[in-house]
């Protein structure tokens, strides 16, 4: 986790541009997510790349030439390092096609205070007033700066912790064996995948204009693991009564959280997760909303709006 | 509860197979879900039924060839590994 003070040149990110901005002056630059350490590496590679292309060993440029002294091996090494640099470039270029790395980085830009507040919100969402996600110039603010933004750090950690706690619970009942951990993990992952698919199917069938991406859905569905961990731990401590009590409490809390997430200060934006989905009934009093970006009219969309949610 | 990722894959394959074998003329026409019966123009709300019909038709069109490949792989794997 990165402390809030880190602010170097961040990665430009393009998450769902479909969200409508609410202007928030005085906010720190949300594009600076993490430190940019790539400049140090490229400097090192750049020095090696120049001699490799020509085939002419410039002994003064590479530091290893001092103790190698052999022009052929020098040239071979320079060529090899240039190949490595090109390979790294290729991988960096293509990795973004399969795994949206820049989008994922947004979801992990959290800090301790955010995690603490979010966990408190997941267990007790009843007193939280303002659920709106803040924007800065058409992009949502990083989770570090806004407690309402979804993140993937808590769901990922909660998933792993749940698998471990389930193993612990199995151990207290003398049913534990190490391969059961893997079984629990893949079972939980399968249920999560099933839920994501079910929600995507429902969103497609009901033809809502939504600016929820698939990763957002995974983040929201991953928040339930926090409640599950709480339930299992209470069950270990206090037996069946404690387990069912805490489980019921967490169920209601997650329900209230999902329903009221995204609604405005006075609840005028409509209900929670469904409030993020568009429609002509969206409340018009939201900051600087761009008309074409916000109201995606059905006539303008030739493809199904549900498919847009999958993008 | 042994609900693994592999069983999810199997279930998904079986479901897609089930959608792919729905016959247009013999079955879908009889219950009014054929593709030439439902498209109501470019009106406002498509409705759930027409969305479902669109989904069935697109699954049948898109997944025909990949299903052949995936089914063959599944058959070979099941023959080899039981």
XYZ file of C-alpha atoms in Angstrom:
393
model
C 0.000 0.000 0.000
C 1.317 3.445 -0.816
C 1.165 6.372 1.586
C -0.739 9.340 0.380
C 2.399 11.402 0.107
C 3.724 9.654 -2.998
C 3.133 11.904 -5.957
C 5.503 11.453 -8.846
C 4.570 11.235 -12.499
C 1.777 8.755 -12.434
C 0.506 6.482 -15.142
C -2.149 7.934 -17.380
C -5.171 5.794 -16.990
C -8.314 5.260 -19.012
C -10.922 3.535 -16.935
C -14.611 3.852 -17.756
C -14.917 7.215 -19.335
C -18.656 6.823 -19.203
C -18.932 8.224 -15.711
C -20.128 11.786 -15.577
C -17.878 14.223 -13.747
C -18.833 16.240 -10.723
C -16.333 19.029 -10.456
C -14.291 18.913 -7.303
C -11.856 21.774 -7.000
C -9.024 21.555 -4.583
C -8.523 17.817 -5.039
C -4.984 16.445 -5.432
C -4.171 15.196 -8.878
C -5.902 11.816 -9.221
C -3.730 10.788 -12.126
C -0.746 10.366 -9.846
C -1.423 6.907 -8.583
C 2.023 5.496 -7.993
C 5.673 6.351 -8.305
C 6.980 6.069 -11.821
C 10.184 4.049 -11.618
C 10.418 3.292 -15.308
C 12.829 6.155 -16.029
C 15.646 4.517 -14.035
C 15.345 1.305 -15.993
C 15.164 2.894 -19.411
C 18.330 4.822 -18.687
C 20.207 1.618 -18.042
C 18.875 -0.059 -21.150
C 19.429 2.949 -23.342
C 23.149 2.906 -22.698
C 23.364 -0.723 -23.729
C 21.180 -0.403 -26.752
C 23.337 1.992 -28.755
C 26.363 -0.226 -29.360
C 24.320 -3.330 -30.094
C 22.660 -1.948 -33.166
C 25.846 -1.063 -34.996
C 27.886 -4.126 -34.214
C 30.789 -1.874 -33.414
C 31.926 -2.230 -29.853
C 32.110 1.159 -28.201
C 34.128 0.020 -25.251
C 33.928 3.310 -23.439
C 30.140 3.263 -23.190
C 29.589 -0.068 -21.438
C 30.983 -0.479 -17.944
C 31.694 -4.183 -18.365
C 34.254 -3.630 -21.125
C 36.840 -2.658 -18.521
C 37.217 -6.159 -17.218
C 36.116 -8.150 -20.291
C 38.425 -6.627 -22.822
C 37.267 -8.986 -25.584
C 35.460 -7.133 -28.388
C 33.493 -10.171 -29.578
C 32.009 -11.050 -26.220
C 31.415 -7.374 -25.603
C 29.457 -7.130 -28.804
C 27.544 -10.308 -27.998
C 26.593 -9.012 -24.609
C 25.476 -5.682 -25.988
C 23.404 -7.493 -28.612
C 21.876 -9.725 -25.975
C 20.914 -6.829 -23.795
C 19.387 -5.022 -26.726
C 17.360 -8.130 -27.473
C 16.204 -8.186 -23.872
C 15.169 -4.562 -24.087
C 13.211 -5.216 -27.248
C 11.548 -8.218 -25.679
C 10.587 -6.172 -22.668
C 9.115 -3.524 -24.937
C 7.103 -6.156 -26.788
C 5.756 -7.659 -23.614
C 4.861 -4.257 -22.225
C 3.050 -3.371 -25.392
C 1.067 -6.588 -25.590
C 0.291 -7.186 -21.943
C -2.169 -4.359 -22.047
C -4.223 -6.206 -24.593
C -4.954 -9.167 -22.336
C -4.823 -7.709 -18.864
C -5.790 -4.028 -18.581
C -2.870 -3.166 -16.351
C -3.439 0.579 -16.211
C -7.057 0.087 -15.304
C -6.111 -2.392 -12.615
C -3.611 0.027 -11.114
C -6.436 2.405 -10.325
C -8.173 -0.171 -8.195
C -5.117 -0.803 -6.059
C -4.289 2.826 -5.294
C -5.366 2.633 -1.679
C -3.946 3.622 1.648
C -4.517 2.604 5.231
C -7.078 5.241 6.028
C -9.194 4.303 3.045
C -9.093 0.638 3.969
C -10.055 1.386 7.549
C -12.944 3.619 6.541
C -14.146 1.200 3.931
C -14.142 -1.728 6.328
C -16.108 0.323 8.803
C -18.510 1.203 6.024
C -18.961 -2.436 5.081
C -19.919 -3.413 8.598
C -21.952 -0.323 9.417
C -23.241 1.578 6.390
C -26.329 2.944 8.083
C -25.009 6.344 9.106
C -23.080 7.223 5.951
C -24.632 10.195 4.213
C -22.840 10.990 1.014
C -22.348 8.016 -1.247
C -21.461 9.797 -4.442
C -18.171 9.001 -6.106
C -16.159 12.131 -6.695
C -14.729 12.840 -10.085
C -11.958 14.947 -11.443
C -12.187 15.891 -15.108
C -14.193 12.945 -16.269
C -12.205 10.323 -14.420
C -13.123 8.970 -11.016
C -10.815 9.939 -8.228
C -8.453 7.236 -6.987
C -9.764 5.254 -4.006
C -7.118 6.842 -1.860
C -8.978 10.129 -1.993
C -12.576 9.011 -1.909
C -14.084 6.436 0.366
C -16.916 5.723 -2.046
C -14.744 4.592 -4.914
C -14.579 0.837 -5.503
C -11.240 -0.873 -5.136
C -9.850 -4.345 -5.651
C -7.455 -4.414 -2.740
C -10.019 -5.219 -0.067
C -11.766 -7.937 -2.099
C -8.462 -9.603 -3.012
C -7.200 -9.571 0.555
C -10.577 -10.626 1.914
C -10.733 -13.550 -0.496
C -7.344 -14.866 0.553
C -8.108 -14.293 4.216
C -11.414 -16.104 3.839
C -9.690 -19.151 2.373
C -7.241 -19.179 5.264
C -9.944 -18.680 7.893
C -12.017 -21.443 6.324
C -8.978 -23.684 6.601
C -8.678 -22.684 10.235
C -12.325 -23.501 10.852
C -11.898 -26.864 9.185
C -8.866 -27.462 11.323
C -10.778 -26.933 14.548
C -13.167 -29.624 13.392
C -10.331 -32.010 12.536
C -11.283 -31.985 8.882
C -8.299 -30.121 7.560
C -5.846 -31.186 4.906
C -3.725 -28.857 2.756
C -5.408 -29.655 -0.523
C -8.683 -28.575 0.987
C -7.333 -25.018 0.964
C -7.004 -25.161 -2.783
C -10.474 -26.641 -3.055
C -11.949 -23.840 -0.952
C -10.155 -21.232 -3.015
C -11.308 -22.559 -6.341
C -14.823 -23.108 -5.034
C -15.075 -19.511 -3.821
C -13.639 -18.287 -7.115
C -16.175 -20.358 -9.035
C -19.059 -18.891 -7.034
C -17.696 -15.398 -7.629
C -17.474 -16.041 -11.364
C -20.999 -17.393 -11.369
C -22.299 -14.312 -9.581
C -20.513 -11.962 -11.962
C -21.952 -13.817 -14.940
C -25.434 -13.810 -13.433
C -25.334 -10.075 -12.802
C -23.935 -9.361 -16.265
C -26.691 -11.473 -17.800
C -29.349 -9.677 -15.780
C -27.953 -6.282 -16.695
C -27.985 -7.303 -20.350
C -31.533 -8.578 -20.243
C -32.961 -5.550 -18.511
C -31.186 -3.205 -20.988
C -29.914 -0.687 -18.520
C -27.375 1.872 -19.575
C -24.680 1.309 -17.075
C -21.258 2.730 -16.510
C -20.283 -0.141 -14.296
C -17.389 -2.072 -15.738
C -16.848 -5.756 -15.110
C -13.998 -4.981 -12.738
C -16.309 -2.754 -10.713
C -18.740 -5.636 -10.438
C -15.974 -7.965 -9.298
C -14.967 -5.380 -6.702
C -18.501 -5.093 -5.363
C -19.066 -8.801 -5.285
C -15.748 -9.222 -3.539
C -16.809 -7.046 -0.639
C -18.983 -9.822 0.700
C -15.922 -11.839 1.732
C -15.341 -9.332 4.520
C -18.670 -10.227 6.048
C -18.014 -13.908 5.562
C -14.718 -13.669 7.406
C -16.443 -11.878 10.258
C -19.108 -14.553 10.412
C -16.687 -17.459 10.429
C -14.476 -15.857 13.063
C -17.434 -15.141 15.320
C -18.612 -18.684 14.766
C -15.244 -19.968 15.894
C -15.357 -17.839 19.005
C -18.990 -18.014 20.012
C -20.428 -21.081 18.329
C -23.511 -21.340 16.190
C -25.436 -18.436 17.693
C -22.587 -16.019 17.135
C -22.085 -17.278 13.592
C -25.693 -16.814 12.534
C -26.036 -13.466 14.285
C -22.956 -11.961 12.686
C -23.814 -13.516 9.334
C -27.280 -11.982 9.434
C -25.866 -8.617 10.427
C -23.300 -8.697 7.636
C -25.931 -9.724 5.107
C -28.115 -6.761 5.975
C -25.102 -4.438 6.007
C -23.902 -5.548 2.596
C -27.435 -5.202 1.282
C -27.735 -1.629 2.547
C -24.265 -0.899 1.214
C -25.098 -2.132 -2.274
C -28.417 -0.392 -2.392
C -27.244 2.996 -1.196
C -23.871 3.091 -2.942
C -23.721 5.895 -5.482
C -26.796 7.707 -4.323
C -26.539 11.434 -3.815
C -26.405 13.573 -0.748
C -30.139 13.666 -0.353
C -30.756 10.352 -2.059
C -31.993 12.016 -5.204
C -29.909 10.053 -7.655
C -31.831 6.908 -7.279
C -30.924 3.709 -5.528
C -27.363 2.586 -5.140
C -25.862 0.232 -7.657
C -28.796 0.678 -9.974
C -28.366 4.403 -9.568
C -25.096 4.121 -11.463
C -26.972 2.820 -14.456
C -28.307 5.438 -16.759
C -31.721 6.235 -18.031
C -33.693 9.313 -18.780
C -34.736 9.694 -15.170
C -31.293 10.565 -13.905
C -31.288 13.562 -11.642
C -30.068 16.545 -13.659
C -28.530 18.535 -10.846
C -25.107 16.944 -10.946
C -22.295 19.414 -11.561
C -20.918 19.790 -15.027
C -22.559 16.913 -16.761
C -21.898 16.487 -20.428
C -25.180 15.750 -22.110
C -24.034 13.242 -24.676
C -21.887 11.379 -22.227
C -24.578 11.153 -19.628
C -27.826 10.415 -21.329
C -26.937 7.701 -23.710
C -30.136 7.659 -25.696
C -31.337 4.315 -26.866
C -31.624 5.492 -30.418
C -27.978 6.420 -30.574
C -26.727 3.036 -29.486
C -26.678 0.490 -32.257
C -25.261 -2.207 -30.071
C -26.961 -3.408 -26.945
C -26.188 -1.243 -23.925
C -25.501 -4.309 -21.900
C -22.528 -5.056 -24.108
C -21.098 -1.702 -23.156
C -21.001 -2.890 -19.595
C -18.758 -5.729 -20.617
C -16.188 -3.422 -22.194
C -18.820 -28.818 -1.429
C -16.748 -29.575 -4.480
C -17.914 -26.771 -6.704
C -14.708 -26.110 -8.542
C -13.767 -23.961 -11.496
C -13.673 -27.075 -13.628
C -17.253 -27.961 -12.855
C -18.211 -24.377 -13.656
C -16.517 -24.760 -17.033
C -18.363 -28.020 -17.635
C -21.688 -26.438 -16.705
C -21.019 -23.475 -18.977
C -20.138 -25.774 -21.861
C -23.315 -27.795 -21.344
C -25.451 -24.654 -21.185
C -23.981 -23.237 -24.363
C -24.461 -26.583 -26.063
C -28.080 -26.531 -24.964
C -28.604 -23.104 -26.464
C -26.858 -24.124 -29.662
C -29.102 -27.124 -30.336
C -32.345 -25.179 -30.221
C -33.755 -25.593 -33.674
C -35.211 -22.556 -35.373
C -37.988 -24.076 -37.398
C -39.110 -26.983 -35.328
C -39.011 -25.507 -31.905
C -38.529 -21.800 -31.655
C -41.249 -21.001 -34.156
C -43.721 -23.038 -32.183
C -43.231 -21.030 -29.065
C -42.876 -17.744 -30.872
C -39.234 -17.169 -30.129
C -37.902 -17.274 -33.668
C -35.749 -14.429 -34.810
C -38.041 -13.254 -37.542
C -40.968 -12.890 -35.224
C -39.732 -10.557 -32.596
C -37.728 -7.642 -33.832
C -39.967 -4.699 -33.188
C -37.924 -2.092 -34.969
C -35.733 0.439 -33.242
C -38.203 1.349 -30.575
C -37.437 2.539 -27.117
C -37.451 -0.385 -24.706
C -36.446 -3.694 -26.265
C -37.962 -5.732 -23.481
C -36.679 -8.872 -21.851
C -38.141 -11.333 -24.345
C -36.567 -9.708 -27.375
C -33.271 -9.399 -25.501
C -33.420 -13.117 -24.765
C -34.183 -13.910 -28.393
C -31.304 -11.728 -29.491
C -29.062 -13.490 -27.052
C -30.085 -16.938 -28.238
C -29.643 -15.995 -31.866
C -26.236 -14.426 -31.322
C -25.030 -17.359 -29.237
C -26.115 -19.737 -31.955
C -24.422 -17.727 -34.658
C -21.210 -16.875 -32.911
C -20.530 -20.034 -30.954
C -21.119 -22.589 -33.679
C -17.520 -23.133 -34.748
C -15.831 -22.625 -31.358
C -18.301 -25.078 -29.853
C -17.198 -27.749 -32.284
C -13.605 -27.239 -31.231
C -14.323 -27.106 -27.506
C -16.592 -30.132 -27.650
C -13.953 -32.147 -29.471
C -11.384 -31.203 -26.850
C -13.801 -32.163 -24.077
C -14.524 -35.511 -25.707
C -10.838 -36.305 -26.104
C -10.075 -35.274 -22.524
C -12.936 -37.305 -21.121
C -11.876 -40.324 -23.148
C -8.332 -40.058 -21.909
C -8.906 -39.111 -18.290
C -12.365 -40.344 -17.456
